[in-house]
Structure formats: structure tokens, C-alpha cells
Short mmCIF file of C-alpha atoms in Angstrom, two decimals:
data_model
loop_
_atom_site.label_atom_id
_atom_site.label_comp_id
_atom_site.label_asym_id
_atom_site.label_seq_id
_atom_site.Cartn_x
_atom_site.Cartn_y
_atom_site.Cartn_z
CA MET A 1 -21.00 -9.92 19.84
CA LYS A 2 -18.23 -11.64 21.12
CA ILE A 3 -14.79 -12.79 19.87
CA THR A 4 -14.05 -16.19 20.83
CA ASP A 5 -10.88 -16.93 18.39
CA VAL A 6 -8.20 -15.49 16.68
CA ILE A 7 -6.59 -17.39 12.89
CA THR A 8 -3.26 -17.03 11.79
CA HIS A 9 -3.04 -18.21 8.60
CA GLN A 10 1.00 -17.76 6.83
CA LEU A 11 0.27 -18.29 3.28
CA LEU A 12 3.79 -18.68 0.50
CA VAL A 13 4.57 -18.72 -3.01
CA ASN A 14 7.55 -19.35 -5.25
CA VAL A 15 7.86 -16.51 -7.98
CA ASP A 16 7.26 -17.09 -11.46
CA GLU A 17 9.22 -14.77 -13.20
CA PRO A 18 12.03 -12.67 -9.99
CA PHE A 19 12.71 -9.20 -10.09
CA THR A 20 13.95 -7.06 -8.32
CA SER A 21 14.11 -3.34 -7.47
CA SER A 22 17.33 -1.08 -6.17
CA ARG A 23 16.78 -2.75 -3.43
CA GLY A 24 19.20 -5.05 -4.81
CA TRP A 25 18.35 -8.39 -3.15
CA PHE A 26 15.32 -10.87 -6.12
CA TYR A 27 12.20 -11.67 -5.08
CA LYS A 28 11.89 -15.02 -5.42
CA THR A 29 8.94 -15.92 -3.44
CA LYS A 30 6.00 -14.32 -1.37
CA GLY A 31 4.49 -14.86 1.46
CA ALA A 32 1.06 -13.17 3.07
CA LEU A 33 -0.08 -13.49 6.75
CA VAL A 34 -3.72 -13.16 7.14
CA VAL A 35 -5.71 -12.96 10.05
CA GLU A 36 -8.82 -14.75 10.83
CA ILE A 37 -10.92 -13.51 13.48
CA VAL A 38 -14.85 -15.31 14.66
CA THR A 39 -16.96 -14.53 16.65
CA ASP A 40 -19.72 -16.82 18.80
CA GLU A 41 -22.29 -15.32 16.00
CA GLY A 42 -20.50 -16.89 13.45
CA VAL A 43 -19.37 -13.60 12.19
CA ILE A 44 -16.04 -14.15 10.42
CA GLY A 45 -13.15 -11.32 9.89
CA TRP A 46 -10.42 -11.29 7.63
CA GLY A 47 -7.69 -8.78 8.06
CA ASP A 48 -4.37 -8.83 6.13
CA CYS A 49 -0.66 -7.98 8.71
CA TYR A 50 2.34 -6.79 5.25
CA GLY A 51 5.76 -7.29 6.08
CA PRO A 52 7.23 -10.32 7.22
CA ALA A 53 4.49 -12.99 7.30
CA ALA A 54 6.02 -15.03 10.31
CA VAL A 55 7.07 -12.30 12.52
CA ASN A 56 3.23 -11.63 12.47
CA LYS A 57 2.38 -14.23 13.04
CA ALA A 58 3.87 -14.55 16.27
CA ILE A 59 3.02 -11.16 16.90
CA VAL A 60 -0.79 -11.58 16.84
CA ASP A 61 -0.76 -15.14 18.24
CA THR A 62 1.45 -14.57 21.15
CA VAL A 63 0.83 -10.97 22.23
CA LEU A 64 -2.22 -9.59 20.59
CA ARG A 65 -4.37 -13.02 20.20
CA ALA A 66 -5.38 -12.89 24.32
CA SER A 67 -6.46 -9.70 23.81
CA LEU A 68 -8.54 -9.87 21.67
CA ILE A 69 -10.91 -13.20 22.61
CA GLY A 70 -14.09 -12.36 25.18
CA ARG A 71 -13.79 -8.41 23.48
CA ASP A 72 -16.63 -6.77 21.19
CA PRO A 73 -15.58 -6.53 17.84
CA PHE A 74 -17.70 -3.51 17.85
CA ASP A 75 -15.60 -1.96 20.25
CA VAL A 76 -12.78 -1.23 17.04
CA GLU A 77 -11.27 1.78 18.35
CA VAL A 78 -11.09 0.47 22.09
CA ILE A 79 -8.97 -2.01 20.54
CA TRP A 80 -6.61 -0.20 18.80
CA GLU A 81 -5.68 1.35 21.15
CA GLU A 82 -5.58 -1.65 23.87
CA LEU A 83 -3.08 -3.20 21.29
CA TYR A 84 -0.96 0.07 21.04
CA ASN A 85 -0.62 0.97 24.48
CA LYS A 86 0.44 -3.31 25.16
CA VAL A 87 3.16 -2.43 22.91
CA LYS A 88 4.31 0.30 22.95
CA ASP A 89 7.61 -0.11 25.35
CA TYR A 90 9.02 -2.20 22.80
CA GLY A 91 6.97 -1.55 19.43
CA LEU A 92 5.76 1.96 18.13
CA THR A 93 6.59 1.03 14.25
CA GLY A 94 7.83 -1.87 12.74
CA MET A 95 6.25 -5.26 12.55
CA THR A 96 4.46 -4.46 15.54
CA ILE A 97 1.74 -1.72 14.22
CA SER A 98 1.19 -4.26 11.32
CA ALA A 99 0.74 -6.83 13.26
CA ILE A 100 -2.46 -4.21 15.12
CA SER A 101 -3.25 -3.48 11.22
CA GLY A 102 -4.41 -7.25 10.05
CA VAL A 103 -6.36 -7.31 13.54
CA ASP A 104 -7.74 -4.34 13.40
CA ILE A 105 -8.64 -4.48 8.77
CA ALA A 106 -10.53 -7.65 10.48
CA LEU A 107 -12.20 -6.31 13.29
CA TRP A 108 -14.44 -3.60 10.26
CA ASP A 109 -15.20 -6.48 8.00
CA ILE A 110 -16.83 -8.39 11.16
CA ILE A 111 -18.80 -5.20 11.78
CA GLY A 112 -19.80 -4.57 8.44
CA LYS A 113 -21.55 -8.61 8.10
CA ALA A 114 -23.12 -7.85 11.22
CA VAL A 115 -24.83 -4.90 10.37
CA GLY A 116 -25.21 -5.32 6.68
CA LYS A 117 -22.98 -2.35 4.74
CA PRO A 118 -20.24 -1.99 3.12
CA ILE A 119 -16.97 -0.24 5.58
CA HIS A 120 -17.13 2.81 3.72
CA LYS A 121 -20.74 3.13 5.19
CA LEU A 122 -19.35 2.56 8.13
CA ILE A 123 -16.72 5.48 8.07
CA GLY A 124 -17.95 8.65 6.34
CA GLY A 125 -19.64 6.87 2.70
CA ALA A 126 -17.61 6.92 -0.58
CA PHE A 127 -17.27 10.78 -2.79
CA ARG A 128 -15.96 8.09 -5.78
CA THR A 129 -17.28 3.98 -6.54
CA GLU A 130 -14.51 3.62 -9.33
CA LEU A 131 -10.72 4.44 -8.31
CA GLN A 132 -8.37 4.72 -11.64
CA ALA A 133 -5.35 2.17 -10.61
CA TYR A 134 -1.58 2.78 -11.82
CA ALA A 135 -0.19 -0.42 -12.52
CA THR A 136 2.95 -0.90 -10.65
CA GLY A 137 5.17 -2.99 -12.25
CA LEU A 138 8.84 -1.94 -14.81
CA TYR A 139 11.15 -3.47 -11.40
CA PHE A 140 14.23 -5.08 -12.66
CA LYS A 141 14.36 -8.57 -13.94
CA ASP A 142 16.47 -9.38 -17.34
CA MET A 143 19.36 -6.75 -16.51
CA ASP A 144 20.23 -7.61 -20.42
CA ARG A 145 17.41 -6.27 -21.26
CA LEU A 146 16.48 -3.69 -18.38
CA ASN A 147 15.34 -0.72 -21.18
CA GLU A 148 13.85 -3.19 -23.81
CA GLN A 149 11.48 -4.96 -21.11
CA ALA A 150 10.51 -1.96 -19.93
CA VAL A 151 9.05 -0.64 -22.48
CA GLU A 152 7.09 -3.82 -23.86
CA GLU A 153 5.55 -4.17 -20.14
CA ALA A 154 5.16 -0.02 -20.46
CA ARG A 155 2.92 -1.02 -23.85
CA GLY A 156 1.04 -3.58 -22.77
CA TYR A 157 -0.05 -1.52 -20.04
CA VAL A 158 -1.25 1.18 -22.01
CA ASP A 159 -3.67 -1.82 -24.20
CA GLN A 160 -4.97 -3.16 -20.52
CA GLY A 161 -6.21 1.14 -19.88
CA PHE A 162 -4.57 1.95 -17.69
CA LYS A 163 -3.87 6.52 -17.82
CA ALA A 164 -1.51 5.91 -15.14
CA ILE A 165 1.46 4.03 -14.92
CA LYS A 166 4.26 3.91 -12.24
CA MET A 167 8.25 2.47 -12.56
CA LYS A 168 11.16 1.52 -10.97
CA ILE A 169 14.83 4.00 -10.64
CA GLY A 170 17.81 3.24 -9.20
CA LEU A 171 21.03 1.68 -11.45
CA GLY A 172 23.07 2.98 -9.74
CA SER A 173 23.91 5.82 -12.54
CA GLN A 174 22.07 8.79 -13.00
CA THR A 175 22.14 7.54 -16.78
CA ARG A 176 21.16 4.39 -17.21
CA ASP A 177 17.80 4.67 -15.37
CA ILE A 178 17.59 8.74 -17.62
CA ASP A 179 17.04 6.63 -20.27
CA ARG A 180 15.09 4.68 -19.53
CA VAL A 181 12.64 6.74 -17.59
CA ALA A 182 12.73 7.95 -21.20
CA ALA A 183 12.44 5.42 -23.50
CA VAL A 184 9.23 4.46 -21.34
CA ARG A 185 8.01 8.43 -22.16
CA ASP A 186 8.62 7.85 -25.16
CA ALA A 187 6.64 4.72 -25.79
CA ILE A 188 3.83 5.79 -23.80
CA GLY A 189 3.34 9.57 -24.75
CA ASN A 190 2.88 12.59 -23.02
CA ASP A 191 -1.21 11.40 -21.68
CA ILE A 192 0.01 8.97 -19.20
CA GLN A 193 0.68 10.02 -16.44
CA LEU A 194 4.34 8.45 -15.72
CA MET A 195 5.70 8.05 -11.94
CA VAL A 196 8.77 6.57 -10.28
CA ASP A 197 10.70 5.27 -7.45
CA ALA A 198 13.54 4.79 -6.25
CA ASN A 199 12.82 2.40 -2.67
CA HIS A 200 14.86 5.09 -1.13
CA CYS A 201 18.10 4.37 -2.89
CA PHE A 202 19.75 7.92 -3.31
CA THR A 203 21.34 10.66 -1.34
CA VAL A 204 19.48 14.53 -1.53
CA PRO A 205 22.21 16.11 -3.85
CA GLN A 206 21.27 12.98 -5.99
CA ALA A 207 17.96 13.12 -5.25
CA ILE A 208 17.53 16.18 -6.47
CA ASN A 209 20.31 16.11 -9.75
CA LEU A 210 17.91 13.23 -10.93
CA GLY A 211 14.68 14.98 -10.12
CA ARG A 212 15.67 17.80 -12.15
CA GLU A 213 15.82 15.37 -15.57
CA LEU A 214 12.62 12.82 -14.38
CA GLU A 215 11.02 16.87 -14.88
CA LYS A 216 11.64 17.68 -18.17
CA LEU A 217 10.20 14.29 -18.61
CA GLY A 218 6.76 15.22 -17.55
CA VAL A 219 7.42 12.77 -14.18
CA HIS A 220 3.95 13.00 -11.64
CA TRP A 221 5.87 12.77 -8.63
CA PHE A 222 9.64 10.86 -7.47
CA GLU A 223 8.33 8.56 -5.20
CA GLU A 224 10.55 6.92 -1.49
CA PRO A 225 14.06 9.22 -3.18
CA ILE A 226 16.23 8.88 -0.09
CA SER A 227 16.14 6.85 2.73
CA PRO A 228 13.32 7.20 5.53
CA GLU A 229 15.04 8.58 8.31
CA ASP A 230 16.33 11.45 6.71
CA LEU A 231 13.00 13.66 6.70
CA ASP A 232 14.83 17.06 7.04
CA GLY A 233 16.25 15.38 3.56
CA TYR A 234 12.84 15.19 2.55
CA VAL A 235 12.20 19.10 2.76
CA GLU A 236 15.12 20.27 1.34
CA VAL A 237 14.10 17.89 -2.23
CA SER A 238 11.02 18.72 -1.88
CA ARG A 239 11.99 22.41 -2.33
CA LYS A 240 13.72 21.94 -4.59
CA LEU A 241 12.12 19.91 -7.00
CA ASP A 242 8.24 20.94 -9.17
CA MET A 243 7.34 17.35 -9.80
CA ALA A 244 5.83 15.82 -6.48
CA VAL A 245 7.94 13.66 -3.57
CA ALA A 246 6.05 11.46 -2.10
CA GLY A 247 7.05 8.75 0.95
CA GLY A 248 5.76 7.29 3.63
CA GLU A 249 4.77 3.79 3.32
CA ASN A 250 6.88 2.05 5.73
CA GLU A 251 6.27 4.38 8.11
CA PHE A 252 3.27 4.00 10.95
CA THR A 253 1.20 5.77 13.61
CA LYS A 254 -0.21 9.05 13.14
CA PHE A 255 2.56 10.25 15.41
CA SER A 256 4.89 9.20 12.65
CA PHE A 257 3.24 11.23 9.82
CA ARG A 258 2.42 14.15 12.56
CA ARG A 259 6.24 14.82 12.14
CA ILE A 260 6.27 14.76 7.73
CA LEU A 261 3.18 16.91 7.62
CA GLU A 262 4.44 19.42 9.83
CA LYS A 263 8.02 19.76 8.41
CA ARG A 264 5.62 19.81 4.74
CA ALA A 265 8.05 17.42 4.33
CA MET A 266 6.19 15.16 1.58
CA ASP A 267 3.56 16.48 -1.19
CA ILE A 268 1.99 13.00 -1.19
CA VAL A 269 1.28 10.53 1.72
CA GLN A 270 1.77 6.86 0.80
CA PRO A 271 0.90 4.99 4.39
CA ASP A 272 -0.49 1.03 3.91
CA VAL A 273 -3.50 0.17 5.16
CA CYS A 274 -2.43 -3.35 6.50
CA ALA A 275 1.17 -1.52 7.43
CA ALA A 276 0.52 1.60 9.29
CA GLY A 277 -2.80 0.98 11.58
CA GLY A 278 -5.16 -0.51 10.11
CA ILE A 279 -8.70 1.19 8.58
CA THR A 280 -8.75 2.56 12.12
CA GLU A 281 -5.15 4.89 12.10
CA CYS A 282 -5.16 5.93 7.98
CA LYS A 283 -8.09 8.59 8.43
CA LYS A 284 -6.54 9.61 10.83
CA ILE A 285 -3.79 9.87 8.70
CA ALA A 286 -5.92 11.57 6.18
CA ALA A 287 -7.56 13.98 8.13
CA LEU A 288 -4.19 15.24 9.04
CA ALA A 289 -3.09 15.51 5.68
CA GLN A 290 -6.53 16.76 4.80
CA ALA A 291 -5.61 19.55 6.98
CA GLN A 292 -2.25 20.28 5.31
CA ALA A 293 -3.48 20.40 1.90
CA ILE A 294 -1.55 17.26 1.66
CA GLN A 295 -3.06 14.29 -0.68
CA CYS A 296 -3.40 10.44 0.63
CA VAL A 297 -2.47 8.08 -1.58
CA PRO A 298 -2.30 4.58 0.16
CA HIS A 299 0.94 1.87 -0.65
CA ALA A 300 -1.34 -0.76 -1.87
CA TRP A 301 0.13 -4.50 -1.97
CA GLY A 302 -0.46 -7.98 -0.78
CA THR A 303 -3.40 -9.91 -0.98
CA ALA A 304 -7.05 -9.27 -2.17
CA ILE A 305 -8.31 -8.44 1.65
CA GLY A 306 -5.35 -5.79 1.77
CA LEU A 307 -6.74 -4.18 -1.36
CA ALA A 308 -9.57 -4.31 -0.67
CA ALA A 309 -9.60 -2.78 2.49
CA THR A 310 -7.46 0.25 0.47
CA MET A 311 -10.73 0.29 -1.59
CA HIS A 312 -13.05 0.79 1.11
CA PHE A 313 -10.49 3.64 2.48
CA LEU A 314 -9.50 4.93 -0.56
CA ALA A 315 -13.66 5.67 -1.45
CA SER A 316 -13.49 7.54 1.76
CA LEU A 317 -10.78 9.82 1.82
CA PRO A 318 -12.23 13.62 -0.19
CA ASN A 319 -9.96 15.36 -3.48
CA THR A 320 -7.35 16.69 -1.76
CA PRO A 321 -8.26 19.73 -3.32
CA PRO A 322 -11.33 20.23 -3.70
CA CYS A 323 -12.14 22.24 -6.77
CA LEU A 324 -14.33 21.62 -10.46
CA VAL A 325 -12.30 19.59 -11.52
CA PRO A 326 -11.51 16.66 -9.21
CA GLN A 327 -8.11 15.06 -9.20
CA PRO A 328 -8.97 11.95 -7.11
CA PRO A 329 -6.23 10.19 -5.34
CA MET A 330 -4.77 7.41 -7.36
CA LEU A 331 -5.10 3.24 -6.53
CA GLU A 332 -2.04 1.14 -7.13
CA TYR A 333 -2.40 -1.67 -8.31
CA GLU A 334 0.49 -4.26 -8.04
CA GLN A 335 1.66 -6.57 -10.85
CA THR A 336 4.07 -8.84 -10.44
CA PHE A 337 2.20 -11.99 -9.68
CA ASN A 338 0.27 -12.82 -6.78
CA PRO A 339 -2.32 -15.71 -6.02
CA PHE A 340 -2.88 -14.33 -3.40
CA ARG A 341 -4.58 -11.04 -4.44
CA ASP A 342 -6.12 -13.12 -8.32
CA GLU A 343 -6.84 -16.01 -5.97
CA LEU A 344 -8.31 -15.54 -2.40
CA SER A 345 -11.52 -13.67 -3.08
CA SER A 346 -14.30 -15.45 -5.26
CA THR A 347 -14.97 -10.94 -5.60
CA THR A 348 -13.40 -9.52 -8.54
CA LEU A 349 -11.30 -6.80 -7.52
CA THR A 350 -10.24 -7.19 -11.09
CA HIS A 351 -10.12 -3.71 -12.89
CA VAL A 352 -11.24 -3.00 -16.43
CA GLY A 353 -9.99 -0.42 -18.46
CA GLY A 354 -8.07 0.83 -15.68
CA ILE A 355 -10.68 1.53 -13.30
CA VAL A 356 -11.52 -0.84 -9.66
CA HIS A 357 -15.58 -1.03 -8.44
CA VAL A 358 -15.63 -0.74 -4.69
CA PRO A 359 -17.14 -3.36 -3.10
CA THR A 360 -20.58 -2.80 -1.66
CA GLY A 361 -21.16 -6.02 -0.12
CA PRO A 362 -21.05 -6.07 3.67
CA GLY A 363 -17.23 -5.81 5.62
CA LEU A 364 -14.95 -5.83 3.32
CA GLY A 365 -16.97 -7.22 0.44
CA ILE A 366 -15.23 -10.13 -0.64
CA GLU A 367 -16.01 -13.48 0.68
CA ILE A 368 -12.91 -15.07 0.96
CA ASP A 369 -12.27 -18.70 -1.32
CA ARG A 370 -10.62 -21.44 1.82
CA ALA A 371 -9.42 -23.93 -1.00
CA VAL A 372 -6.63 -21.57 -1.86
CA LEU A 373 -5.70 -20.70 2.18
CA ASP A 374 -4.86 -24.22 2.59
CA LYS A 375 -3.05 -24.07 -1.37
CA TYR A 376 -0.71 -21.97 -0.36
CA ARG A 377 -0.22 -22.56 3.76
CA VAL A 378 2.74 -22.82 5.10
CA ALA A 379 2.12 -25.80 7.14
#
């Protein structure tokens, strides 16, 4: 089997209800870059690249594509190393690795389809066939009804059967943040896990002071409290707080995560399969985390392709730590408007009562609706 073509599909859609986080800009559109890899045996693989779609498209089309034509997709690890070495002089992290991630996912999809097995069977098997999903939402939308809107949204997720919810914080005032989290906690009760995500907006002292108040509200983890560049700051925050500190969605490859794990800077690492290097590299990141007894709970955003890839990766992860009553890693199920996830696959990936079943079909286990690609493709 040989690769005969690499096609990129840049997608764009207007967001029906714009939203923001602590970063301050409103998301008014959503984009995605879907990678299609074609082989001479008619087997097609699909991948998803995290980040600005136009940039990913340029990298795949002008930097990576030429190295893929004529290659055997089963040489997935060989190809990964060659692509990484090709960009090493100017792209050790960031968009170049996101582009490689989309290619890598598509190669695994091809391999699975060629042998008639789901990806999780090819990377070690499934420790679990069902994933507990947590609802990521409660962004900032109506700035005049922040608490009321968060409470209404959180109650809706509980009614849908979710047992865990992640909300945004970072309103520029510790009082406002605590009031909003407290309102949500009061609305959903103590039996629902509640996590917060600051999108790296605090200083170390601010994160520690706020974290101590969040602990009183039973917050399960504090995600991205400070800027990802400040690894020593993460160490300090993690040491000062009793609750788990999470991060890593904007880290890339095993080399970046090695530094995090060696310092034990985070209690939970969150590599994104569509950004950190694809399935090939994320398995290595997870192995490094397991060696440090640190849980790996991947970040998830983007299309149905990325969600399916994340599900196969999650299925293959052992419980950390292994125990009589397991605490398996949860699947992030993002709740903002996303037709690329909800419409692109004719195979449903929708949760039922907060539970999502790992796909069992060959490769990613989903079928791509080309009409949806056409509908949202940038001309």
C-alpha cells in the first residue's frame, strides 16, 4: 500500500452564540483543518489538526505533503520521526506539531481500516469500552448575567446525565470568580465533580490564593492556573494547593512533557491528540506520565475525527493508579456550538447520560459525510 495523495479541507463556520474566556476575545467563528490521506488501494484516512486552520493547511500542503507521497502508511512511526526531523530546525513545538498530529491520526485510520480493526486494538487494546464524559462549558457570554447563565447551563448538564462539569474562571476579580463557582456548586450539589479552567490568566500568588478558596468548594482540579511558560511557577502552585493542578493542552511532544513530569509540575497532564503529536506521540507521553504515577486526561476540541481519535487513545490508557475501585480518565466533551463534531461523522459520537461508547469500527470507527465537508469548506 502506498500513499498517493494528501488533501486538506479547511472548514469555517459562524458561531451562533459568541463566547469568551479569560483571554478576552469573543469566538465568533470556528475553524478546522481536516487531513485526508488517499492510498493506491482505495483506503482513505482522516486526521484533525488543532489550531488555526489556514496555518495548518499551509504546513501540511507545503512542508509535509511531499514527504508522504509514495510512502507506506503502515510505517507510521518511521514517518513521524522523518516529519519531526524535517521541521526540527524551526518547529519543535506549536503549529508544525499540530500539522504532524493530523497526518499521524490519518495514518492510524488507514492502518485500522486496512486490517479491519479499531485503532485502540492496534495500540494495545481497550481498558474500557465506555468513557465517562465531562461537560466543558460555562464560558462567558452575557456579561450582565454571568452567574445566572452559569447556573442555568450547569443544571442543564446535570439533567443530561453528566457527572462532571468544567467551567471557566478568570473574571479579573477573585470575588467574582468565587461567587460564580459557589453559585454553580450550590446549584449542582456536591455529588457532581466540578473543575475550573483559568486559561492561564493568573500570577502564581493569585492562583494560590484563589485555589485555596476553590478547595473549600470541592473543586476537583484547577486547570491552567498560570502561563504555560512558567514551569517553576506550576511547581510552586502545585505544592501549595491540595487539589489537583492540571495543564498541558498547549504543550507538544514527549520532550515538552518530559520536563513537566520530571519536575512534577502538574498533577494531571492534558496532551491534545490533535496537537501534541498525534496518537503515536501521545502514547509515549502517557507512558512517561504513568512512570511518574501522574494521570493523563487529554484535552479535546475540534471535529468528530479528533474526538474519535481521543476516545481510542483514552480507551488504551491504564488506570493511574491501578486500584480496586478504578478512577479512569474522563473524556472532555466540549459544549459550545460545533457542527464539525456533531455533523461531520455519520457515526454518532453523542453521549448518553454522560457516557460515550468507544467506536468499534475499523480505524477511527467513523464515516465522514463529504456533504458536510463541502458545506463548511473555505472556498
